[in-house]
């Protein structure tokens, strides 16, 4: 956690931005969250702790957190981007349930190799890739008969 805070502070400094108490609180809240999160969820969590922190402040800090490499967008659910902490988090893909919003993570070496092969075939140097699959989780399918 100290590490992430140092990274964020350095990032902000390099862009002549201040490491404000609000930015610190937002980062600490994210670091304390397990798994995936969205801005509204983060807002509710922070709002209880610190009423004056606005949704706009959180929105504005998200690009900085992404650019500093601390978080990344996973996938959208109900028109809202879902994020996760990216530092020290091994690469994985996501299965997102469009009914209940559950996000499952998966890791598949075959898919990774396949993507590398595609890049080689097209003489393309990859810097990032994301794999997300939308659908219905087991629970929701059982409930709805899908
Ligand atoms: Zn579901
Ligand atoms: Zn994930």
PDB file of C-alpha atoms and ligand atoms in Angstrom:
ATOM      1  CA  UNK A   1       0.000   0.000   0.000  1.00  0.00           C
ATOM      2  CA  UNK A   2       2.881   2.387   0.878  1.00  0.00           C
ATOM      3  CA  UNK A   3       4.331   1.478  -2.483  1.00  0.00           C
ATOM      4  CA  UNK A   4       1.159   2.423  -4.373  1.00  0.00           C
ATOM      5  CA  UNK A   5       0.914   5.699  -2.509  1.00  0.00           C
ATOM      6  CA  UNK A   6       4.539   6.512  -3.410  1.00  0.00           C
ATOM      7  CA  UNK A   7       3.869   5.665  -7.059  1.00  0.00           C
ATOM      8  CA  UNK A   8       0.819   7.892  -7.172  1.00  0.00           C
ATOM      9  CA  UNK A   9       2.618  10.739  -5.440  1.00  0.00           C
ATOM     10  CA  UNK A  10       5.514  10.534  -7.902  1.00  0.00           C
ATOM     11  CA  UNK A  11       3.144  10.380 -10.841  1.00  0.00           C
ATOM     12  CA  UNK A  12       1.275  13.486  -9.678  1.00  0.00           C
ATOM     13  CA  UNK A  13       4.505  15.318  -8.993  1.00  0.00           C
ATOM     14  CA  UNK A  14       5.774  14.573 -12.487  1.00  0.00           C
ATOM     15  CA  UNK A  15       2.663  16.300 -13.826  1.00  0.00           C
ATOM     16  CA  UNK A  16       2.816  19.220 -11.425  1.00  0.00           C
ATOM     17  CA  UNK A  17      -0.274  18.013  -9.621  1.00  0.00           C
ATOM     18  CA  UNK A  18      -0.763  17.969  -5.891  1.00  0.00           C
ATOM     19  CA  UNK A  19      -1.263  14.820  -3.863  1.00  0.00           C
ATOM     20  CA  UNK A  20      -4.349  16.210  -2.162  1.00  0.00           C
ATOM     21  CA  UNK A  21      -6.003  14.556   0.875  1.00  0.00           C
ATOM     22  CA  UNK A  22      -8.948  13.743  -1.413  1.00  0.00           C
ATOM     23  CA  UNK A  23      -6.726  11.957  -3.919  1.00  0.00           C
ATOM     24  CA  UNK A  24      -5.098  10.080  -1.088  1.00  0.00           C
ATOM     25  CA  UNK A  25      -8.460   8.999   0.331  1.00  0.00           C
ATOM     26  CA  UNK A  26      -9.646   7.821  -3.065  1.00  0.00           C
ATOM     27  CA  UNK A  27      -6.507   5.770  -3.572  1.00  0.00           C
ATOM     28  CA  UNK A  28      -6.690   4.283  -0.069  1.00  0.00           C
ATOM     29  CA  UNK A  29     -10.340   3.350  -0.593  1.00  0.00           C
ATOM     30  CA  UNK A  30      -9.468   1.613  -3.858  1.00  0.00           C
ATOM     31  CA  UNK A  31      -6.604  -0.262  -2.254  1.00  0.00           C
ATOM     32  CA  UNK A  32      -8.890  -1.508   0.508  1.00  0.00           C
ATOM     33  CA  UNK A  33     -11.489  -2.799  -1.942  1.00  0.00           C
ATOM     34  CA  UNK A  34     -11.319  -6.438  -2.893  1.00  0.00           C
ATOM     35  CA  UNK A  35     -11.474  -7.268  -6.595  1.00  0.00           C
ATOM     36  CA  UNK A  36     -13.374  -5.117  -9.034  1.00  0.00           C
ATOM     37  CA  UNK A  37     -15.115  -1.831  -8.452  1.00  0.00           C
ATOM     38  CA  UNK A  38     -16.956   0.969 -10.193  1.00  0.00           C
ATOM     39  CA  UNK A  39     -17.060   4.685  -9.496  1.00  0.00           C
ATOM     40  CA  UNK A  40     -20.472   4.646  -7.855  1.00  0.00           C
ATOM     41  CA  UNK A  41     -19.440   1.854  -5.499  1.00  0.00           C
ATOM     42  CA  UNK A  42     -16.328   3.786  -4.621  1.00  0.00           C
ATOM     43  CA  UNK A  43     -18.381   6.910  -4.033  1.00  0.00           C
ATOM     44  CA  UNK A  44     -20.728   5.153  -1.616  1.00  0.00           C
ATOM     45  CA  UNK A  45     -17.804   3.752   0.275  1.00  0.00           C
ATOM     46  CA  UNK A  46     -16.085   7.134   0.502  1.00  0.00           C
ATOM     47  CA  UNK A  47     -19.221   9.102   1.117  1.00  0.00           C
ATOM     48  CA  UNK A  48     -19.852   7.320   4.393  1.00  0.00           C
ATOM     49  CA  UNK A  49     -16.356   8.170   5.537  1.00  0.00           C
ATOM     50  CA  UNK A  50     -16.077  11.664   4.167  1.00  0.00           C
ATOM     51  CA  UNK A  51     -19.265  13.386   3.064  1.00  0.00           C
ATOM     52  CA  UNK A  52     -17.640  16.266   1.263  1.00  0.00           C
ATOM     53  CA  UNK A  53     -15.901  14.128  -1.305  1.00  0.00           C
ATOM     54  CA  UNK A  54     -17.887  14.585  -4.508  1.00  0.00           C
ATOM     55  CA  UNK A  55     -18.552  12.159  -7.307  1.00  0.00           C
ATOM     56  CA  UNK A  56     -16.902  14.678  -9.674  1.00  0.00           C
ATOM     57  CA  UNK A  57     -13.672  14.544  -7.673  1.00  0.00           C
ATOM     58  CA  UNK A  58     -13.627  10.777  -7.952  1.00  0.00           C
ATOM     59  CA  UNK A  59     -14.341  10.936 -11.690  1.00  0.00           C
ATOM     60  CA  UNK A  60     -11.491  13.383 -12.190  1.00  0.00           C
ATOM     61  CA  UNK A  61      -8.990  11.258 -10.313  1.00  0.00           C
ATOM     62  CA  UNK A  62      -9.715   8.071 -12.267  1.00  0.00           C
ATOM     63  CA  UNK A  63      -7.682   9.005 -15.388  1.00  0.00           C
ATOM     64  CA  UNK A  64      -4.713   9.809 -13.148  1.00  0.00           C
ATOM     65  CA  UNK A  65      -4.995   6.478 -11.397  1.00  0.00           C
ATOM     66  CA  UNK A  66      -5.131   4.732 -14.771  1.00  0.00           C
ATOM     67  CA  UNK A  67      -2.192   6.696 -16.215  1.00  0.00           C
ATOM     68  CA  UNK A  68      -0.086   5.998 -13.169  1.00  0.00           C
ATOM     69  CA  UNK A  69      -0.628   2.273 -13.743  1.00  0.00           C
ATOM     70  CA  UNK A  70      -2.417   1.651 -10.446  1.00  0.00           C
ATOM     71  CA  UNK A  71      -5.794   0.714 -11.845  1.00  0.00           C
ATOM     72  CA  UNK A  72      -7.234  -0.311 -15.181  1.00  0.00           C
ATOM     73  CA  UNK A  73     -10.601  -0.583 -16.780  1.00  0.00           C
ATOM     74  CA  UNK A  74     -11.811  -4.152 -16.949  1.00  0.00           C
ATOM     75  CA  UNK A  75     -15.106  -3.989 -18.822  1.00  0.00           C
ATOM     76  CA  UNK A  76     -18.341  -2.093 -18.815  1.00  0.00           C
ATOM     77  CA  UNK A  77     -21.403  -3.330 -17.002  1.00  0.00           C
ATOM     78  CA  UNK A  78     -24.764  -1.488 -17.137  1.00  0.00           C
ATOM     79  CA  UNK A  79     -22.954   1.323 -18.990  1.00  0.00           C
ATOM     80  CA  UNK A  80     -20.499   1.751 -16.160  1.00  0.00           C
ATOM     81  CA  UNK A  81     -16.842   0.941 -16.474  1.00  0.00           C
ATOM     82  CA  UNK A  82     -15.603  -1.569 -13.936  1.00  0.00           C
ATOM     83  CA  UNK A  83     -12.070  -1.171 -12.702  1.00  0.00           C
ATOM     84  CA  UNK A  84      -9.520  -3.206 -10.840  1.00  0.00           C
ATOM     85  CA  UNK A  85      -6.168  -2.614  -9.235  1.00  0.00           C
ATOM     86  CA  UNK A  86      -3.499  -3.447 -11.755  1.00  0.00           C
ATOM     87  CA  UNK A  87      -0.265  -3.193  -9.820  1.00  0.00           C
ATOM     88  CA  UNK A  88       0.948  -6.652  -8.848  1.00  0.00           C
ATOM     89  CA  UNK A  89      -2.146  -8.212 -10.328  1.00  0.00           C
ATOM     90  CA  UNK A  90      -1.292 -10.998 -12.784  1.00  0.00           C
ATOM     91  CA  UNK A  91      -2.827 -10.758 -16.239  1.00  0.00           C
ATOM     92  CA  UNK A  92      -6.238 -12.394 -16.561  1.00  0.00           C
ATOM     93  CA  UNK A  93      -9.438 -12.271 -18.574  1.00  0.00           C
ATOM     94  CA  UNK A  94     -12.962 -11.555 -17.365  1.00  0.00           C
ATOM     95  CA  UNK A  95     -16.405 -13.071 -17.684  1.00  0.00           C
ATOM     96  CA  UNK A  96     -19.066 -10.484 -16.881  1.00  0.00           C
ATOM     97  CA  UNK A  97     -22.655 -11.434 -16.080  1.00  0.00           C
ATOM     98  CA  UNK A  98     -24.980  -8.890 -17.725  1.00  0.00           C
ATOM     99  CA  UNK A  99     -27.772  -9.806 -15.351  1.00  0.00           C
ATOM    100  CA  UNK A 100     -26.242  -9.607 -11.879  1.00  0.00           C
ATOM    101  CA  UNK A 101     -22.926  -7.891 -12.640  1.00  0.00           C
ATOM    102  CA  UNK A 102     -20.808 -10.661 -11.221  1.00  0.00           C
ATOM    103  CA  UNK A 103     -17.281 -10.686 -12.633  1.00  0.00           C
ATOM    104  CA  UNK A 104     -15.376 -13.939 -12.879  1.00  0.00           C
ATOM    105  CA  UNK A 105     -11.676 -13.993 -13.628  1.00  0.00           C
ATOM    106  CA  UNK A 106      -9.956 -16.559 -15.739  1.00  0.00           C
ATOM    107  CA  UNK A 107      -6.479 -17.362 -16.877  1.00  0.00           C
ATOM    108  CA  UNK A 108      -5.888 -19.517 -19.897  1.00  0.00           C
ATOM    109  CA  UNK A 109      -2.426 -20.090 -21.321  1.00  0.00           C
ATOM    110  CA  UNK A 110      -3.816 -21.315 -24.642  1.00  0.00           C
ATOM    111  CA  UNK A 111      -5.623 -18.030 -25.241  1.00  0.00           C
ATOM    112  CA  UNK A 112      -2.494 -16.083 -24.298  1.00  0.00           C
ATOM    113  CA  UNK A 113      -0.389 -18.107 -26.736  1.00  0.00           C
ATOM    114  CA  UNK A 114      -2.998 -17.679 -29.432  1.00  0.00           C
ATOM    115  CA  UNK A 115      -2.900 -13.899 -29.035  1.00  0.00           C
ATOM    116  CA  UNK A 116       0.895 -13.900 -29.218  1.00  0.00           C
ATOM    117  CA  UNK A 117       0.706 -15.960 -32.375  1.00  0.00           C
ATOM    118  CA  UNK A 118      -1.788 -13.569 -33.971  1.00  0.00           C
ATOM    119  CA  UNK A 119       0.522 -10.645 -33.189  1.00  0.00           C
ATOM    120  CA  UNK A 120       3.482 -12.453 -34.739  1.00  0.00           C
ATOM    121  CA  UNK A 121       1.482 -13.317 -37.834  1.00  0.00           C
ATOM    122  CA  UNK A 122       0.508  -9.692 -38.323  1.00  0.00           C
ATOM    123  CA  UNK A 123       3.937  -8.419 -37.338  1.00  0.00           C
ATOM    124  CA  UNK A 124       2.354  -6.442 -34.543  1.00  0.00           C
ATOM    125  CA  UNK A 125       4.020  -5.622 -31.251  1.00  0.00           C
ATOM    126  CA  UNK A 126       1.434  -5.867 -28.486  1.00  0.00           C
ATOM    127  CA  UNK A 127       1.596  -3.534 -25.498  1.00  0.00           C
ATOM    128  CA  UNK A 128      -1.715  -4.444 -23.933  1.00  0.00           C
ATOM    129  CA  UNK A 129      -4.663  -6.692 -24.493  1.00  0.00           C
ATOM    130  CA  UNK A 130      -7.898  -7.307 -22.691  1.00  0.00           C
ATOM    131  CA  UNK A 131     -10.192 -10.229 -22.965  1.00  0.00           C
ATOM    132  CA  UNK A 132     -13.730  -9.943 -21.686  1.00  0.00           C
ATOM    133  CA  UNK A 133     -16.761 -12.090 -22.322  1.00  0.00           C
ATOM    134  CA  UNK A 134     -20.271 -10.941 -21.531  1.00  0.00           C
ATOM    135  CA  UNK A 135     -23.099 -13.296 -20.792  1.00  0.00           C
ATOM    136  CA  UNK A 136     -25.089 -14.937 -18.020  1.00  0.00           C
ATOM    137  CA  UNK A 137     -23.575 -16.611 -14.995  1.00  0.00           C
ATOM    138  CA  UNK A 138     -24.696 -20.024 -13.822  1.00  0.00           C
ATOM    139  CA  UNK A 139     -26.958 -18.648 -11.081  1.00  0.00           C
ATOM    140  CA  UNK A 140     -28.755 -16.234 -13.371  1.00  0.00           C
ATOM    141  CA  UNK A 141     -29.256 -18.890 -16.029  1.00  0.00           C
ATOM    142  CA  UNK A 142     -30.816 -21.217 -13.508  1.00  0.00           C
ATOM    143  CA  UNK A 143     -33.161 -18.485 -12.303  1.00  0.00           C
ATOM    144  CA  UNK A 144     -34.213 -17.349 -15.760  1.00  0.00           C
ATOM    145  CA  UNK A 145     -34.001 -20.605 -17.630  1.00  0.00           C
ATOM    146  CA  UNK A 146     -31.523 -19.186 -20.148  1.00  0.00           C
TER     147      UNK A 146
HETATM  148 ZN1  LIG B   1     -25.421 -13.413 -12.893  1.00  0.00          ZN
HETATM  149 ZN1  LIG B   2      -9.904  -8.954 -12.660  1.00  0.00          ZN
END
